[in-house]
Amino acid sequence: MAKRFQRARPRPLFKEKRVALLFYEASTRTRISFEFAAKVLGATTTIVHPTASSVEKGESLVDTGLTIRALGAQVIIIRHPSSGAPHVLARHVDVPVINAGDGMHEHPSQALLDAFTILQHKKTLHGLRVAIVGDIYHSRVARSEVHLLSRFGAKVMLCGPPELAPDSAATLAPGVQVTRNVGEALRGADVVMVLRIQKERLAGKQIGVEQYIAQYQVTPERLKFAKSDAILMHPGPIIRGMELTGELADAQQSVVLQQVANGVPVRMAILARALEIRV
Ligand code: CP
């Protein structure tokens, strides 16, 4: 722990719980669900935006974290465009730091709430066939999903063009496979997870937007390759007409809004542990 932090250690007068949300990147689902979760647990919350804080004046991540801690935060939730930023912060503050998505690295609470959602529809993760289609390369969600689902025995198939789903993605966890064929990915799948495609990320790539849609967009016809009771997931935000059809986003098989809703109880569980609250 940094010595200067020890000098600034706050002495709480009351038993109030304080949670700070340090969001260096835009978010709807993660930020709101963490905030609601903290409030349900009785904590006071504050949201720190880089453009409305001293970050804009050049304050470093560590100094911002130490400042928030000195103000009494007992948990810091951070979203940051740089991979590893939560880890850096956690080395300098003496309170739990929760990763709400860092760069292209991980989004662990999203994977937890997705596993929770799957288990509301399937008896077990063990042996489930999970197809993840879209931009695997840039996706922190994909990385966290692969680690968690593989650990619990799911068979994960990643699908996309080589620029967005490189062969090396198969090394993320044992048993993970990569395919370029969406029909092969979806065949017999219990869970179809679609990831956002950002048009700007296709700029300069061999595959263009029209070609991506033609080859990889998840459509009602393609979803028929999956099991009849397969569920369709998407961590959001959804770009209708890009990675999946708008019709499919609203289809009966879609559990997208259930994923969003599950963000609150799952993040309550994470915060309860971090704040040492017995629920
Ligand atoms: N799934 C997800 O992380 O969404 P937000 O960017 O809206 O938080």
Short mmCIF file of C-alpha atoms and ligand atoms in Angstrom, two decimals:
data_model
loop_
_atom_site.label_atom_id
_atom_site.label_comp_id
_atom_site.label_asym_id
_atom_site.label_seq_id
_atom_site.Cartn_x
_atom_site.Cartn_y
_atom_site.Cartn_z
CA MET A 1 0.00 0.00 0.00
CA ALA A 2 1.29 3.47 -0.82
CA LYS A 3 2.56 5.38 2.24
CA ARG A 4 0.75 8.54 1.24
CA PHE A 5 -2.51 6.55 1.29
CA GLN A 6 -1.89 5.41 4.87
CA ARG A 7 -1.64 9.06 5.90
CA ALA A 8 -4.97 9.79 4.20
CA ARG A 9 -6.85 6.79 5.64
CA PRO A 10 -10.35 8.03 6.53
CA ARG A 11 -11.81 7.32 9.96
CA PRO A 12 -15.51 6.59 9.35
CA LEU A 13 -17.85 8.29 11.82
CA PHE A 14 -20.86 6.25 10.73
CA LYS A 15 -21.45 2.71 9.48
CA GLU A 16 -22.50 3.98 6.07
CA LYS A 17 -21.23 1.98 3.05
CA ARG A 18 -19.78 4.02 0.21
CA VAL A 19 -19.36 2.74 -3.33
CA ALA A 20 -17.64 4.76 -6.06
CA LEU A 21 -18.23 4.05 -9.74
CA LEU A 22 -15.26 5.23 -11.76
CA PHE A 23 -16.36 5.04 -15.38
CA TYR A 24 -13.78 6.20 -17.92
CA GLU A 25 -15.88 4.71 -20.74
CA ALA A 26 -19.56 4.88 -21.68
CA SER A 27 -21.89 2.29 -20.17
CA THR A 28 -25.61 1.83 -19.71
CA ARG A 29 -26.19 -1.70 -18.41
CA THR A 30 -23.13 -2.18 -16.21
CA ARG A 31 -23.11 1.26 -14.61
CA ILE A 32 -26.83 1.40 -13.85
CA SER A 33 -27.04 -2.18 -12.56
CA PHE A 34 -24.01 -1.72 -10.28
CA GLU A 35 -25.51 1.53 -9.00
CA PHE A 36 -28.94 -0.02 -8.39
CA ALA A 37 -27.31 -3.06 -6.78
CA ALA A 38 -25.31 -0.87 -4.39
CA LYS A 39 -28.40 1.15 -3.49
CA VAL A 40 -30.49 -1.96 -2.83
CA LEU A 41 -27.74 -3.01 -0.40
CA GLY A 42 -28.09 0.35 1.34
CA ALA A 43 -24.84 1.89 0.10
CA THR A 44 -24.30 5.49 -0.88
CA THR A 45 -23.01 5.74 -4.44
CA THR A 46 -21.18 8.28 -6.50
CA ILE A 47 -20.34 8.18 -10.18
CA VAL A 48 -17.05 9.65 -11.35
CA HIS A 49 -16.98 10.68 -15.01
CA PRO A 50 -13.60 11.66 -16.46
CA THR A 51 -15.09 14.70 -18.18
CA ALA A 52 -16.70 15.99 -14.97
CA SER A 53 -13.86 15.31 -12.56
CA SER A 54 -10.21 16.20 -12.05
CA VAL A 55 -9.28 13.42 -14.50
CA GLU A 56 -9.88 16.08 -17.16
CA LYS A 57 -7.22 18.23 -15.49
CA GLY A 58 -4.70 15.44 -15.86
CA GLU A 59 -5.06 13.59 -12.55
CA SER A 60 -3.72 10.06 -12.86
CA LEU A 61 -5.79 6.92 -12.36
CA VAL A 62 -3.92 6.08 -9.15
CA ASP A 63 -4.27 9.59 -7.71
CA THR A 64 -7.98 9.58 -8.57
CA GLY A 65 -8.36 6.20 -6.85
CA LEU A 66 -6.47 7.36 -3.75
CA THR A 67 -8.63 10.48 -3.64
CA ILE A 68 -11.86 8.47 -3.86
CA ARG A 69 -10.58 6.17 -1.12
CA ALA A 70 -9.64 9.12 1.09
CA LEU A 71 -13.22 10.34 0.65
CA GLY A 72 -14.37 7.08 2.23
CA ALA A 73 -15.16 4.72 -0.65
CA GLN A 74 -15.12 1.12 0.57
CA VAL A 75 -15.40 -0.34 -2.93
CA ILE A 76 -14.30 1.11 -6.27
CA ILE A 77 -15.96 -0.14 -9.46
CA ILE A 78 -13.98 0.76 -12.54
CA ARG A 79 -14.52 0.67 -16.29
CA HIS A 80 -11.50 1.74 -18.29
CA PRO A 81 -10.40 1.63 -21.94
CA SER A 82 -6.97 0.26 -20.95
CA SER A 83 -6.57 -3.45 -20.29
CA GLY A 84 -5.21 -3.97 -16.77
CA ALA A 85 -6.34 -0.59 -15.34
CA PRO A 86 -8.35 -2.24 -12.50
CA HIS A 87 -5.29 -4.32 -11.61
CA VAL A 88 -3.10 -1.20 -11.44
CA LEU A 89 -5.62 0.55 -9.20
CA ALA A 90 -6.02 -2.50 -6.96
CA ARG A 91 -2.27 -2.43 -6.24
CA HIS A 92 -2.56 1.09 -4.81
CA VAL A 93 -5.77 1.14 -2.78
CA ASP A 94 -6.65 -1.02 0.20
CA VAL A 95 -10.29 -1.64 -0.77
CA PRO A 96 -11.83 -4.07 -3.27
CA VAL A 97 -11.62 -2.90 -6.89
CA ILE A 98 -14.27 -4.41 -9.17
CA ASN A 99 -13.56 -4.70 -12.87
CA ALA A 100 -16.56 -3.40 -14.85
CA GLY A 101 -14.77 -3.95 -18.16
CA ASP A 102 -11.17 -3.11 -19.05
CA GLY A 103 -10.09 -2.53 -22.63
CA MET A 104 -9.97 -5.74 -24.64
CA HIS A 105 -9.19 -7.77 -21.52
CA GLU A 106 -12.11 -8.92 -19.34
CA HIS A 107 -15.67 -8.15 -18.25
CA PRO A 108 -16.08 -10.67 -15.42
CA SER A 109 -19.42 -9.52 -13.99
CA GLN A 110 -20.99 -9.81 -17.46
CA ALA A 111 -19.83 -13.43 -17.70
CA LEU A 112 -21.25 -14.16 -14.24
CA LEU A 113 -24.64 -12.70 -15.05
CA ASP A 114 -24.67 -14.56 -18.37
CA ALA A 115 -23.91 -17.86 -16.63
CA PHE A 116 -26.71 -17.08 -14.15
CA THR A 117 -29.08 -16.41 -17.07
CA ILE A 118 -28.11 -19.65 -18.82
CA LEU A 119 -28.77 -21.58 -15.61
CA GLN A 120 -32.30 -20.15 -15.49
CA HIS A 121 -32.93 -22.07 -18.74
CA LYS A 122 -30.55 -25.06 -18.60
CA LYS A 123 -29.90 -27.51 -15.77
CA THR A 124 -26.13 -27.27 -15.91
CA LEU A 125 -23.30 -25.60 -17.80
CA HIS A 126 -21.48 -28.92 -18.07
CA GLY A 127 -21.61 -30.26 -21.63
CA LEU A 128 -23.59 -27.31 -23.00
CA ARG A 129 -22.72 -26.26 -26.54
CA VAL A 130 -22.22 -22.51 -26.60
CA ALA A 131 -21.67 -20.68 -29.90
CA ILE A 132 -20.23 -17.16 -29.66
CA VAL A 133 -20.52 -15.27 -32.96
CA GLY A 134 -19.08 -11.86 -33.78
CA ASP A 135 -16.06 -9.76 -32.89
CA ILE A 136 -14.19 -12.09 -30.55
CA TYR A 137 -10.85 -10.34 -30.96
CA HIS A 138 -11.87 -6.97 -29.48
CA SER A 139 -14.37 -8.41 -26.99
CA ARG A 140 -13.63 -8.44 -23.27
CA VAL A 141 -17.01 -10.15 -22.85
CA ALA A 142 -15.92 -13.05 -25.08
CA ARG A 143 -12.72 -13.56 -23.09
CA SER A 144 -14.54 -13.67 -19.73
CA GLU A 145 -17.30 -15.93 -21.13
CA VAL A 146 -14.77 -18.39 -22.52
CA HIS A 147 -12.87 -18.61 -19.22
CA LEU A 148 -15.97 -19.04 -17.06
CA LEU A 149 -18.00 -21.36 -19.31
CA SER A 150 -15.03 -23.61 -20.11
CA ARG A 151 -14.18 -23.91 -16.42
CA PHE A 152 -17.67 -25.30 -15.81
CA GLY A 153 -17.48 -27.79 -18.67
CA ALA A 154 -19.30 -26.00 -21.49
CA LYS A 155 -18.07 -26.60 -25.06
CA VAL A 156 -17.40 -23.21 -26.59
CA MET A 157 -17.31 -22.61 -30.35
CA LEU A 158 -16.13 -19.17 -31.50
CA CYS A 159 -17.19 -17.91 -34.92
CA GLY A 160 -16.26 -14.94 -37.09
CA PRO A 161 -13.96 -13.87 -39.92
CA PRO A 162 -10.21 -14.34 -39.30
CA GLU A 163 -9.72 -10.65 -38.46
CA LEU A 164 -12.34 -10.80 -35.69
CA ALA A 165 -11.96 -14.42 -34.59
CA PRO A 166 -8.30 -15.39 -35.05
CA ASP A 167 -7.32 -19.05 -34.82
CA SER A 168 -5.29 -18.18 -31.71
CA ALA A 169 -8.60 -17.61 -29.85
CA ALA A 170 -8.81 -21.40 -29.55
CA THR A 171 -5.97 -21.22 -27.01
CA LEU A 172 -8.03 -19.13 -24.56
CA ALA A 173 -9.13 -22.26 -22.73
CA PRO A 174 -8.98 -26.05 -23.24
CA GLY A 175 -11.51 -27.42 -25.74
CA VAL A 176 -12.38 -24.07 -27.33
CA GLN A 177 -12.84 -24.24 -31.11
CA VAL A 178 -12.87 -21.59 -33.83
CA THR A 179 -14.86 -21.81 -37.05
CA ARG A 180 -15.45 -19.49 -40.00
CA ASN A 181 -18.81 -21.11 -40.77
CA VAL A 182 -21.80 -19.80 -38.85
CA GLY A 183 -23.87 -22.89 -39.70
CA GLU A 184 -21.21 -25.13 -38.18
CA ALA A 185 -21.02 -22.90 -35.08
CA LEU A 186 -24.76 -22.92 -34.50
CA ARG A 187 -25.42 -26.60 -35.34
CA GLY A 188 -26.70 -28.30 -32.19
CA ALA A 189 -25.98 -25.26 -30.00
CA ASP A 190 -27.81 -24.89 -26.67
CA VAL A 191 -26.80 -21.25 -26.36
CA VAL A 192 -26.13 -18.77 -29.15
CA MET A 193 -24.33 -15.67 -27.97
CA VAL A 194 -24.00 -12.80 -30.43
CA LEU A 195 -21.43 -10.02 -30.00
CA ARG A 196 -21.59 -6.45 -31.25
CA ILE A 197 -19.91 -5.53 -34.50
CA GLN A 198 -18.59 -1.99 -34.65
CA LYS A 199 -18.52 -0.88 -38.29
CA GLU A 200 -15.38 1.18 -37.73
CA ARG A 201 -13.53 -1.99 -36.70
CA LEU A 202 -14.19 -3.47 -40.15
CA ALA A 203 -12.55 -0.46 -41.85
CA GLY A 204 -9.42 -1.56 -43.68
CA LYS A 205 -10.22 -5.24 -43.05
CA GLN A 206 -10.63 -7.80 -45.82
CA ILE A 207 -14.26 -8.29 -44.87
CA GLY A 208 -16.61 -5.31 -45.29
CA VAL A 209 -19.93 -4.59 -43.60
CA GLU A 210 -22.08 -6.06 -46.39
CA GLN A 211 -19.97 -9.20 -46.54
CA TYR A 212 -20.06 -9.59 -42.75
CA ILE A 213 -23.85 -9.36 -42.77
CA ALA A 214 -24.10 -11.86 -45.63
CA GLN A 215 -21.78 -14.41 -44.01
CA TYR A 216 -22.13 -13.98 -40.26
CA GLN A 217 -25.28 -12.09 -39.29
CA VAL A 218 -27.40 -14.29 -37.00
CA THR A 219 -30.82 -14.56 -38.66
CA PRO A 220 -33.96 -16.60 -37.88
CA GLU A 221 -32.96 -19.00 -40.70
CA ARG A 222 -29.47 -19.53 -39.30
CA LEU A 223 -30.76 -19.93 -35.74
CA LYS A 224 -32.64 -23.03 -36.96
CA PHE A 225 -29.27 -24.84 -36.97
CA ALA A 226 -29.30 -24.58 -33.16
CA LYS A 227 -31.36 -26.83 -30.89
CA SER A 228 -35.08 -26.01 -30.87
CA ASP A 229 -34.82 -24.94 -27.21
CA ALA A 230 -31.66 -22.89 -27.71
CA ILE A 231 -31.53 -19.46 -26.12
CA LEU A 232 -30.24 -16.37 -27.89
CA MET A 233 -28.03 -14.03 -25.87
CA HIS A 234 -26.31 -10.69 -26.46
CA PRO A 235 -24.43 -8.67 -23.82
CA GLY A 236 -25.48 -5.41 -25.52
CA PRO A 237 -25.50 -2.87 -26.85
CA ILE A 238 -27.29 -4.48 -29.81
CA ILE A 239 -26.84 -3.12 -33.30
CA ARG A 240 -30.00 -4.34 -35.01
CA GLY A 241 -29.46 -5.29 -38.63
CA MET A 242 -25.70 -5.70 -38.11
CA GLU A 243 -24.69 -8.71 -36.01
CA LEU A 244 -28.28 -9.99 -35.76
CA THR A 245 -31.64 -9.11 -37.25
CA GLY A 246 -33.96 -6.85 -35.27
CA GLU A 247 -36.62 -9.56 -35.52
CA LEU A 248 -34.37 -12.02 -33.74
CA ALA A 249 -33.52 -9.57 -30.96
CA ASP A 250 -37.23 -9.55 -30.07
CA ALA A 251 -37.87 -13.26 -30.72
CA GLN A 252 -39.13 -15.65 -28.07
CA GLN A 253 -35.73 -17.35 -27.89
CA SER A 254 -34.05 -14.04 -27.03
CA VAL A 255 -33.11 -13.63 -23.36
CA VAL A 256 -31.35 -10.31 -23.90
CA LEU A 257 -33.51 -8.29 -21.50
CA GLN A 258 -33.34 -11.09 -18.94
CA GLN A 259 -29.54 -10.75 -19.08
CA VAL A 260 -29.91 -7.03 -18.42
CA ALA A 261 -32.31 -7.61 -15.51
CA ASN A 262 -30.00 -10.23 -13.99
CA GLY A 263 -27.28 -7.61 -13.82
CA VAL A 264 -28.78 -6.23 -10.61
CA PRO A 265 -28.96 -9.39 -8.42
CA VAL A 266 -25.64 -10.75 -9.71
CA ARG A 267 -23.89 -7.44 -9.04
CA MET A 268 -25.60 -7.28 -5.64
CA ALA A 269 -23.90 -10.60 -4.84
CA ILE A 270 -20.53 -9.24 -5.97
CA LEU A 271 -20.94 -6.06 -3.93
CA ALA A 272 -22.26 -7.87 -0.86
CA ARG A 273 -19.07 -9.91 -0.81
CA ALA A 274 -16.86 -6.89 -1.42
CA LEU A 275 -18.62 -4.86 1.29
CA GLU A 276 -18.79 -7.88 3.63
CA ILE A 277 -22.57 -7.61 3.89
CA ARG A 278 -24.43 -10.77 4.91
CA VAL A 279 -27.56 -11.20 2.76
N1 CP B 1 -22.76 -5.30 -21.59
C1 CP B 1 -22.22 -4.12 -21.27
O1 CP B 1 -21.12 -4.02 -20.74
O2 CP B 1 -23.02 -3.05 -21.57
P1 CP B 1 -22.68 -1.54 -21.18
O3 CP B 1 -21.50 -1.11 -22.02
O4 CP B 1 -23.94 -0.76 -21.52
O5 CP B 1 -22.36 -1.49 -19.72
#
